CSV table of C-alpha atoms in Angstrom, one decimal:
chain,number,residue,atom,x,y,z
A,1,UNK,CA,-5.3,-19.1,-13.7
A,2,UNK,CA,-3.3,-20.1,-10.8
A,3,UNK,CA,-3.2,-18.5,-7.7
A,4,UNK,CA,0.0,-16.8,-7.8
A,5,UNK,CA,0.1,-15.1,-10.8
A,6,UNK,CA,-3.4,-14.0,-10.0
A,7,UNK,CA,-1.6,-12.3,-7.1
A,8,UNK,CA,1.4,-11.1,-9.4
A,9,UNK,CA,-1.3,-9.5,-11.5
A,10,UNK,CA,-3.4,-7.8,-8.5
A,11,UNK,CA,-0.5,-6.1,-7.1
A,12,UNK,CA,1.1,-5.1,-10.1
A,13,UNK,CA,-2.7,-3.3,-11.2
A,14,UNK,CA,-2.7,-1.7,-7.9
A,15,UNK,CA,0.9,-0.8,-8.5
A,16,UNK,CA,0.2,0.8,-11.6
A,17,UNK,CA,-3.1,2.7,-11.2
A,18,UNK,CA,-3.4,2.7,-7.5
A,19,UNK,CA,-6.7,2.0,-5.4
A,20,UNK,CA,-8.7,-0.5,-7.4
A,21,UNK,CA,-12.5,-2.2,-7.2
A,22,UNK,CA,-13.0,-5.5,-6.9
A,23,UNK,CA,-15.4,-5.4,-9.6
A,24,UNK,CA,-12.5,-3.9,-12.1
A,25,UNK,CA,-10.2,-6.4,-10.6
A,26,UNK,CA,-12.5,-9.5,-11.3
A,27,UNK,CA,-13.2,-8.0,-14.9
A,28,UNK,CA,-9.5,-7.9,-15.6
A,29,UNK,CA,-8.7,-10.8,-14.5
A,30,UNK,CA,-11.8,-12.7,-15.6
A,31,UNK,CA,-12.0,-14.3,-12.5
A,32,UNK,CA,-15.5,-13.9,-9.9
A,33,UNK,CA,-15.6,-11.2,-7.6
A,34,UNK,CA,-15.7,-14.0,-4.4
A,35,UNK,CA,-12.4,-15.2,-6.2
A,36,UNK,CA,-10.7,-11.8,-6.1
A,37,UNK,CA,-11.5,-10.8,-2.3
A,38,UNK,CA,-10.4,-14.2,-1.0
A,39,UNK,CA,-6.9,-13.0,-3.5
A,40,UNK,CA,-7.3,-9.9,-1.7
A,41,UNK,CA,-7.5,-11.1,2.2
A,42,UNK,CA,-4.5,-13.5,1.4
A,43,UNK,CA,-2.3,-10.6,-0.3
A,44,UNK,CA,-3.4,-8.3,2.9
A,45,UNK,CA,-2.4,-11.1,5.6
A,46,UNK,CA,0.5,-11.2,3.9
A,47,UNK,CA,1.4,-7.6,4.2
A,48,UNK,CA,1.4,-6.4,0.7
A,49,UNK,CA,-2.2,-4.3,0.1
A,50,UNK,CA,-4.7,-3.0,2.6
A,51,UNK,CA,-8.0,-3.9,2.1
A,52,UNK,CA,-10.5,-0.9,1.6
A,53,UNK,CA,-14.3,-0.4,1.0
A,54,UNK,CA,-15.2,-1.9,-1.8
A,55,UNK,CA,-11.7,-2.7,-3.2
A,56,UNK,CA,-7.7,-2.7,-2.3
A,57,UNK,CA,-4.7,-0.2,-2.2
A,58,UNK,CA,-0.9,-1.8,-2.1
A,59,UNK,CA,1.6,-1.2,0.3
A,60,UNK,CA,4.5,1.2,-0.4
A,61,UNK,CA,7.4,-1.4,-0.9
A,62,UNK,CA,10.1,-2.8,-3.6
A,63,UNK,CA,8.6,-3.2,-6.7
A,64,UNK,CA,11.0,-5.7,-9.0
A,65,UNK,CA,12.5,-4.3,-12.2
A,66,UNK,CA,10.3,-6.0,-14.6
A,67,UNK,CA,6.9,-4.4,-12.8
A,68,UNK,CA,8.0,-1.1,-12.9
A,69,UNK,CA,9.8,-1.4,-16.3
A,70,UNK,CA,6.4,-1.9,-17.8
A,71,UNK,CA,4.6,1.2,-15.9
A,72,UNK,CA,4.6,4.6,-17.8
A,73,UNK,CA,7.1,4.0,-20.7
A,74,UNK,CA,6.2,7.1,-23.3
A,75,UNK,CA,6.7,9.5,-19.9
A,76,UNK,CA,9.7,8.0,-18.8
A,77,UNK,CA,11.5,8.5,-22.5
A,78,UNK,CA,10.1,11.8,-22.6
A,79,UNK,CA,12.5,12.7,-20.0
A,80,UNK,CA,15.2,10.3,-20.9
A,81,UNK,CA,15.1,12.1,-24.4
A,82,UNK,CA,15.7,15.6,-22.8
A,83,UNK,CA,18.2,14.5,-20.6
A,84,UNK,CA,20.3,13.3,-22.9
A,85,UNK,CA,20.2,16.4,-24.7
A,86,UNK,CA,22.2,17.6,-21.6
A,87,UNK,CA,25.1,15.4,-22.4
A,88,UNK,CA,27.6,17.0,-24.5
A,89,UNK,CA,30.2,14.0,-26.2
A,90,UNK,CA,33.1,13.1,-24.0
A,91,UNK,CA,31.6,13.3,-20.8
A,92,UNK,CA,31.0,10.9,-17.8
A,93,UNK,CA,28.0,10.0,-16.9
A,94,UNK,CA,26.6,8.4,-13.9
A,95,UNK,CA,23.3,6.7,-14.0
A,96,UNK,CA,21.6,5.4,-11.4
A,97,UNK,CA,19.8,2.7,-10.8
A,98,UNK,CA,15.6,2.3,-11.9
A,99,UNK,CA,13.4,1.9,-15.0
A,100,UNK,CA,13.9,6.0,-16.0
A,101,UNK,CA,17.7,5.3,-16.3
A,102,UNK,CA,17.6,2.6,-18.2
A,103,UNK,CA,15.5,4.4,-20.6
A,104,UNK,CA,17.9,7.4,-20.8
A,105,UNK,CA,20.7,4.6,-21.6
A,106,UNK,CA,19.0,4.0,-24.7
A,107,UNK,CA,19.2,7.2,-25.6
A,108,UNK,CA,22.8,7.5,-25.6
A,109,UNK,CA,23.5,4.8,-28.1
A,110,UNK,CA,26.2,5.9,-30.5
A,111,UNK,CA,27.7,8.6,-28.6
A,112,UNK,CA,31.1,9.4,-27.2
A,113,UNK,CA,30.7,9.0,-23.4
A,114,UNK,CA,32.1,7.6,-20.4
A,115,UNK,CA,28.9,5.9,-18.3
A,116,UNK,CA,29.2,4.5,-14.7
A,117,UNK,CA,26.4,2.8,-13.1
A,118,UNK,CA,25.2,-0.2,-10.9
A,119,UNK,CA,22.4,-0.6,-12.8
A,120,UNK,CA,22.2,-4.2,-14.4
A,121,UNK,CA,20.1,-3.2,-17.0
A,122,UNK,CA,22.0,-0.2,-18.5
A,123,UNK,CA,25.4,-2.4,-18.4
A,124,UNK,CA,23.4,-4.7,-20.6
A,125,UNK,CA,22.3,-2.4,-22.8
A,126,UNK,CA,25.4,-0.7,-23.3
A,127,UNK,CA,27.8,-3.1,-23.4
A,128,UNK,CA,28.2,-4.1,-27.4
A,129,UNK,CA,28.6,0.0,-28.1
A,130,UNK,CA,32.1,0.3,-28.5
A,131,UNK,CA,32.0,4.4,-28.5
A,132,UNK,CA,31.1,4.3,-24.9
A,133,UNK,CA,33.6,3.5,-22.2
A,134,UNK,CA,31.3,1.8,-19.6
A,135,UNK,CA,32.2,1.1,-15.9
A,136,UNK,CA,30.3,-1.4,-13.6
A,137,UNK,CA,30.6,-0.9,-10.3
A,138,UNK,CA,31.2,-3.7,-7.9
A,139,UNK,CA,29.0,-4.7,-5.2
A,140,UNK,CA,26.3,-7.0,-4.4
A,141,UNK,CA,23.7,-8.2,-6.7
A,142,UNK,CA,20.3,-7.7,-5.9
A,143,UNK,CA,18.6,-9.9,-8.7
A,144,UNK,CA,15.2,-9.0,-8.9
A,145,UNK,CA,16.2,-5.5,-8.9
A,146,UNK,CA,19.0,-5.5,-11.3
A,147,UNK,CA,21.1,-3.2,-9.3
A,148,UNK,CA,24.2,-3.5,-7.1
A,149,UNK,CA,24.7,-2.3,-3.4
A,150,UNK,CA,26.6,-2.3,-0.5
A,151,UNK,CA,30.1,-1.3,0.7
A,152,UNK,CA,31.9,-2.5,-2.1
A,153,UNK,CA,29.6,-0.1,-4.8
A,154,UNK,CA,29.8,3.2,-2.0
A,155,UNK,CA,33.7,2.2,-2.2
A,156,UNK,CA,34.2,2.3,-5.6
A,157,UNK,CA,31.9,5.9,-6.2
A,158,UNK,CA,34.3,7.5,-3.9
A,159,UNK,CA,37.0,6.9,-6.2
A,160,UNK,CA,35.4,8.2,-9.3
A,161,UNK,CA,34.0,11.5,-10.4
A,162,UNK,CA,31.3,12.5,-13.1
A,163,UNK,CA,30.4,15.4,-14.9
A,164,UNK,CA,26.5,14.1,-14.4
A,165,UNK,CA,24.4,12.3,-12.4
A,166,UNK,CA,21.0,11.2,-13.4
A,167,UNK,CA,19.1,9.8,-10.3
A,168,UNK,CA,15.8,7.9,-9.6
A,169,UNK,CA,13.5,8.5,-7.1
A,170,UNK,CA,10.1,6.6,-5.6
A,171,UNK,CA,9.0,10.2,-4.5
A,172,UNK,CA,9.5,13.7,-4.2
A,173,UNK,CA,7.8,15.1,-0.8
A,174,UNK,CA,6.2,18.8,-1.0
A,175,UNK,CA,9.6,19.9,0.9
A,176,UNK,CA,12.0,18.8,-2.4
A,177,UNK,CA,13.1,15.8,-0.2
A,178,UNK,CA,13.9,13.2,-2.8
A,179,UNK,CA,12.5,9.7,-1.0
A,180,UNK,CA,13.4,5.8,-2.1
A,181,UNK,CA,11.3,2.8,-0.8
A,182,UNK,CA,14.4,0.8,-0.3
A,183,UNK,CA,16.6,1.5,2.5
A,184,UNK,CA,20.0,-0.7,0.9
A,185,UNK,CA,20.1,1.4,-2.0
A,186,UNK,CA,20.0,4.4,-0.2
A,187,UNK,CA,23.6,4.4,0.7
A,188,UNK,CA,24.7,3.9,-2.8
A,189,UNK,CA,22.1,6.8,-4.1
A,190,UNK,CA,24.4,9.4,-1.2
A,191,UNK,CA,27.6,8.1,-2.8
A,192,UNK,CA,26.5,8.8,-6.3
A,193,UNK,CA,25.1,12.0,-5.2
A,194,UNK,CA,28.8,13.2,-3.5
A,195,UNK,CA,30.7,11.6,-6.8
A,196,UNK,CA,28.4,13.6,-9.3
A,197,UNK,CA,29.4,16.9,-10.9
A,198,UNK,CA,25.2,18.2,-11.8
A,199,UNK,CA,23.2,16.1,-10.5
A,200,UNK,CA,19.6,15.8,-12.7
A,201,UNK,CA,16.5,13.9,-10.6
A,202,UNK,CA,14.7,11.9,-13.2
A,203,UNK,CA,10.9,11.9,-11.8
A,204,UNK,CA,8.0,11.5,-14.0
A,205,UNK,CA,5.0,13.3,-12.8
A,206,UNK,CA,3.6,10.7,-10.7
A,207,UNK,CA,6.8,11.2,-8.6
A,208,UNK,CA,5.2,13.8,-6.8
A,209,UNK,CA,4.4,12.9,-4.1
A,210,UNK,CA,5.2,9.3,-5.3
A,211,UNK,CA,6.4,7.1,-2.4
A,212,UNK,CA,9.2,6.0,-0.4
A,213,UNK,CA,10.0,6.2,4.0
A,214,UNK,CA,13.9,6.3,3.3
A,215,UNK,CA,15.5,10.4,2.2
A,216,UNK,CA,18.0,10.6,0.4
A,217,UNK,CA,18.5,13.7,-0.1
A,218,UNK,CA,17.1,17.0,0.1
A,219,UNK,CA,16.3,19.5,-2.9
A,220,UNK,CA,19.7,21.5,-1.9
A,221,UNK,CA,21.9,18.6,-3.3
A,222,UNK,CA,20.1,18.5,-7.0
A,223,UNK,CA,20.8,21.1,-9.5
A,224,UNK,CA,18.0,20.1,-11.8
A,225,UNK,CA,14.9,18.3,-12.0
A,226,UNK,CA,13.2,16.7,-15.3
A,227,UNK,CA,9.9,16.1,-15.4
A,228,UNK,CA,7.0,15.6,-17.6
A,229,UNK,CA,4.5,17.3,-15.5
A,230,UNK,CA,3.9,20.4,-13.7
A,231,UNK,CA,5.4,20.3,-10.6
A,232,UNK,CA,3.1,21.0,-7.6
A,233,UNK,CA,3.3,24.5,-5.7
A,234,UNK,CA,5.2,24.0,-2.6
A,235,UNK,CA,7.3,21.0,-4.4
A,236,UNK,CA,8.5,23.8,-6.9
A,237,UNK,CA,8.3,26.5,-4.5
A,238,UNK,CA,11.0,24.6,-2.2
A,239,UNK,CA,13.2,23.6,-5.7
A,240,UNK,CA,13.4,27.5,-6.3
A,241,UNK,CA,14.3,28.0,-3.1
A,242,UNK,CA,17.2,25.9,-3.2
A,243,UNK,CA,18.4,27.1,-7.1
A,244,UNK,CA,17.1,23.6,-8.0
A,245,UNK,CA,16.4,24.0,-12.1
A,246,UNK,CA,13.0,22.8,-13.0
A,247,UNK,CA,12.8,21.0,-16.6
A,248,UNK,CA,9.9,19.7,-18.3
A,249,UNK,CA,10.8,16.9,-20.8
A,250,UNK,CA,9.5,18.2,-24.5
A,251,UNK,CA,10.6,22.0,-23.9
A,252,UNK,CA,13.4,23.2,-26.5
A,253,UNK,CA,16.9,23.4,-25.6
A,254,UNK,CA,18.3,27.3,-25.1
């Protein structure tokens, strides 16, 4: 196995299940355990893991699309399943971009629905069902990421309303503070955010804490969260506090 998609492989693993041996490393990669921490002081020089005792953590950073699309799947339709329940036909929706949206745009196949987004992914998806009315917004494309940013997207949410927004997160902080790891989309998340109607915080228990340096917002701008987990104390404490509804994906319907 070449080198590079050795290092593809460690980071996505670390990515996925967080702190990891160098013995389970080497076993999943069938590779020697000499072969793994000279993988491991390469990736760390380059500023992508931290090396620890006995084995490696990653870096908080960007994760592209097609990692984090494969992380989590049966959670992340969980909540895609019960936020669509949500949607009643001839609405707007907004969805943002992320993995968790993409799987909620599946579930709205075959219904009557306006959907906005810059998420690459859901336009995709959405594009040959002629009962939805679907609206891409402009902006730049970030390839890896499937997404569009910058002035031209935040231009183009101001002139639009939604009855819903379903946003992504990287992490919640114990404070409600919804967090992103990537500072360009953060703009883009506050102009979604300020076009929405509801806005519904998609985050899958391992949201909480999660990660992410950047706010976007705090827990007083959401009206609901869905989840697929209990929520911890003083995340849920500071949701109630701010009249934040707390959902967990599976629950019936009132």
């Amino acid at each position: 196995m070449l080198a590079e998609r050795r290092h593809q492989l460690i980071l996505r693993a670390l990515r996925a299940g967080g702190p990891a041996a160098v013995t389970d490393l080497s076993e999943e990669l069938g590779v020697s355990p000499a072969t793994i921490r000279r993988d491991l002081v390469k990736l760390e020089e380059d500023g992508l893991l931290t090396r620890v005792h006995g084995g490696a953590v990653a870096e908080e950073g960007d994760q592209p699309f097609a990692e984090v699309a494969e992380v989590r799947v049966a959670e992340k339709d969980a909540i895609a399943a019960r936020a669509a329940a949500m949607v009643e036909d001839g609405q707007t929706v907004l969805l943002d971009i992320g993995t968790t949206a993409y799987r909620l745009a599946r579930q709205l196949h075959g219904r009557r629905l306006t959907v906005i987004t810059s998420n690459l992914v859901v336009y995709e998806e959405l594009a040959d069902d002629e009962g939805i009315e679907l609206v891409l917004l402009g902006g730049m494309v970030r390839r890896e990421y499937r997404s569009l940013v910058g002035f031209l997207t935040e231009d183009n949410l101001r002139q639009l309303h939604a009855d819903w927004l379903f946003l992504g997160t990287s992490g919640v902080r114990p404070g409600g503070q919804v967090m992103d790891t990537t500072v360009v989309e953060v703009p883009v998340k506050r102009a979604m955010i300020k076009a929405g109607g509801k806005v519904v915080l998609l985050a899958d228990a391992a949201k909480f804490p999660g990660t992410g340096m950047a706010k976007v917002c705090g827990p007083e701008d959401l009206d609901v969260v869905v989840t697929n987990g209990p929520v911890d104390p003083a995340t849920r404490s500071s949701f109630e506090e701010a009249g934040v509804e707390v959902v967990l994906a599976g629950e019936v319907q009132a």
